[in-house]
PDB file of C-alpha atoms in Angstrom:
ATOM      1  CA  ALA C 232      35.228 -22.400 -10.295  1.00  0.00           C
ATOM      2  CA  GLU C 233      35.134 -21.488  -6.615  1.00  0.00           C
ATOM      3  CA  ASP C 234      32.252 -23.909  -5.929  1.00  0.00           C
ATOM      4  CA  PHE C 235      34.025 -26.687  -7.805  1.00  0.00           C
ATOM      5  CA  ILE C 236      37.238 -26.198  -5.839  1.00  0.00           C
ATOM      6  CA  SER C 237      35.355 -26.196  -2.538  1.00  0.00           C
ATOM      7  CA  SER C 238      33.450 -29.333  -3.522  1.00  0.00           C
ATOM      8  CA  ILE C 239      36.467 -31.288  -4.719  1.00  0.00           C
ATOM      9  CA  MET C 240      38.479 -30.303  -1.634  1.00  0.00           C
ATOM     10  CA  ALA C 241      35.682 -31.492   0.685  1.00  0.00           C
ATOM     11  CA  THR C 242      35.703 -35.076  -0.574  1.00  0.00           C
ATOM     12  CA  GLU C 243      38.222 -37.896  -0.377  1.00  0.00           C
ATOM     13  CA  GLN C 244      36.966 -39.932  -3.330  1.00  0.00           C
ATOM     14  CA  ILE C 245      35.678 -38.517  -6.611  1.00  0.00           C
ATOM     15  CA  ASP C 246      33.606 -40.144  -9.308  1.00  0.00           C
ATOM     16  CA  THR C 247      31.896 -39.061 -12.496  1.00  0.00           C
ATOM     17  CA  ARG C 248      28.602 -38.434 -10.707  1.00  0.00           C
ATOM     18  CA  ASP C 249      30.320 -35.960  -8.393  1.00  0.00           C
ATOM     19  CA  VAL C 250      31.592 -33.928 -11.335  1.00  0.00           C
ATOM     20  CA  GLN C 251      28.149 -34.103 -12.963  1.00  0.00           C
ATOM     21  CA  ASP C 252      26.559 -32.723  -9.792  1.00  0.00           C
ATOM     22  CA  TRP C 253      29.171 -30.044  -9.127  1.00  0.00           C
ATOM     23  CA  CYS C 254      29.309 -28.741 -12.691  1.00  0.00           C
ATOM     24  CA  ASN C 255      25.839 -29.641 -13.981  1.00  0.00           C
ATOM     25  CA  TRP C 256      27.473 -31.504 -16.868  1.00  0.00           C
ATOM     26  CA  PRO C 257      26.259 -34.566 -18.800  1.00  0.00           C
ATOM     27  CA  ARG C 258      27.938 -37.887 -18.017  1.00  0.00           C
ATOM     28  CA  GLU C 259      30.074 -37.835 -21.152  1.00  0.00           C
ATOM     29  CA  LEU C 260      31.596 -34.430 -20.379  1.00  0.00           C
ATOM     30  CA  ALA C 261      32.179 -35.346 -16.735  1.00  0.00           C
ATOM     31  CA  SER C 262      33.914 -38.563 -17.843  1.00  0.00           C
ATOM     32  CA  GLU C 263      36.146 -36.632 -20.240  1.00  0.00           C
ATOM     33  CA  PHE C 264      37.078 -34.219 -17.460  1.00  0.00           C
ATOM     34  CA  ILE C 265      37.923 -37.067 -15.052  1.00  0.00           C
ATOM     35  CA  SER C 266      40.004 -38.654 -17.816  1.00  0.00           C
ATOM     36  CA  LEU C 267      41.901 -35.392 -18.335  1.00  0.00           C
ATOM     37  CA  LEU C 268      42.638 -35.135 -14.600  1.00  0.00           C
ATOM     38  CA  VAL C 269      43.897 -38.737 -14.591  1.00  0.00           C
ATOM     39  CA  ARG C 270      46.143 -38.141 -17.624  1.00  0.00           C
ATOM     40  CA  LYS C 271      47.578 -35.024 -15.956  1.00  0.00           C
ATOM     41  CA  ASN C 272      48.272 -36.991 -12.744  1.00  0.00           C
ATOM     42  CA  ALA C 273      45.786 -34.970 -10.685  1.00  0.00           C
ATOM     43  CA  LEU C 274      43.715 -38.064  -9.878  1.00  0.00           C
ATOM     44  CA  VAL C 275      44.560 -41.745  -9.433  1.00  0.00           C
ATOM     45  CA  ARG C 276      42.120 -44.649  -9.486  1.00  0.00           C
ATOM     46  CA  GLN C 277      40.922 -45.666  -6.025  1.00  0.00           C
ATOM     47  CA  SER C 278      38.413 -48.343  -7.056  1.00  0.00           C
ATOM     48  CA  ALA C 279      36.516 -49.431 -10.154  1.00  0.00           C
ATOM     49  CA  SER C 280      34.557 -46.175 -10.275  1.00  0.00           C
ATOM     50  CA  SER C 281      36.262 -43.707  -7.949  1.00  0.00           C
ATOM     51  CA  TYR C 282      39.457 -41.684  -7.892  1.00  0.00           C
ATOM     52  CA  ARG C 283      41.474 -39.846  -5.271  1.00  0.00           C
ATOM     53  CA  LYS C 284      43.349 -36.578  -5.551  1.00  0.00           C
ATOM     54  CA  THR C 285      47.133 -36.702  -5.728  1.00  0.00           C
ATOM     55  CA  PRO C 286      49.129 -34.670  -3.182  1.00  0.00           C
ATOM     56  CA  ALA C 287      50.319 -32.337  -5.949  1.00  0.00           C
ATOM     57  CA  PHE C 288      46.740 -31.693  -7.087  1.00  0.00           C
ATOM     58  CA  ILE C 289      45.646 -30.997  -3.512  1.00  0.00           C
ATOM     59  CA  GLN C 290      48.486 -28.512  -3.165  1.00  0.00           C
ATOM     60  CA  LEU C 291      47.474 -26.831  -6.440  1.00  0.00           C
ATOM     61  CA  LEU C 292      43.835 -26.559  -5.316  1.00  0.00           C
ATOM     62  CA  ARG C 293      44.899 -25.073  -1.983  1.00  0.00           C
ATOM     63  CA  GLY C 294      47.048 -22.549  -3.800  1.00  0.00           C
ATOM     64  CA  ILE C 295      44.200 -21.562  -6.095  1.00  0.00           C
ATOM     65  CA  ARG C 296      41.848 -21.180  -3.164  1.00  0.00           C
ATOM     66  CA  HIS C 297      44.411 -19.245  -1.130  1.00  0.00           C
ATOM     67  CA  GLU C 298      45.374 -16.921  -3.974  1.00  0.00           C
ATOM     68  CA  ASP C 299      41.742 -16.630  -5.054  1.00  0.00           C
ATOM     69  CA  ILE C 300      42.828 -16.748  -8.708  1.00  0.00           C
ATOM     70  CA  ALA C 301      39.648 -18.565  -9.644  1.00  0.00           C
ATOM     71  CA  ARG C 302      37.745 -15.285  -9.330  1.00  0.00           C
ATOM     72  CA  PRO C 303      39.032 -12.449 -11.531  1.00  0.00           C
ATOM     73  CA  THR C 304      39.195  -9.059  -9.868  1.00  0.00           C
ATOM     74  CA  HIS C 305      39.495  -7.082 -13.077  1.00  0.00           C
ATOM     75  CA  ILE C 306      37.839  -7.677 -16.395  1.00  0.00           C
ATOM     76  CA  PRO C 307      39.562  -5.710 -19.164  1.00  0.00           C
ATOM     77  CA  GLU C 308      37.504  -3.390 -21.273  1.00  0.00           C
ATOM     78  CA  VAL C 309      36.854  -4.367 -24.861  1.00  0.00           C
ATOM     79  CA  VAL C 310      38.258  -1.875 -27.300  1.00  0.00           C
ATOM     80  CA  GLU C 311      36.863  -1.937 -30.806  1.00  0.00           C
ATOM     81  CA  ASP C 312      39.343  -1.652 -33.625  1.00  0.00           C
ATOM     82  CA  GLU C 313      38.954   1.282 -35.980  1.00  0.00           C
ATOM     83  CA  PHE C 314      38.924   0.368 -39.656  1.00  0.00           C
TER      84      PHE C 314
END
């Protein structure tokens, strides 16, 4: 998640190929992810194949990076149930 946030923050325009490269995803999955970000008003269409981040999305990304919530500091132990 940290690499993705750094990558998306470093670019003005985003397209499906960017997401494919950053996440190592197939085109279909990258397209679905872009579509989700558009539906949630994180991205708006810039041209026929590229999008730009909305100010609210940029603010969210900055907050995630600042708070470092993308990297968990504690992973809870798994406790097996007794039956």
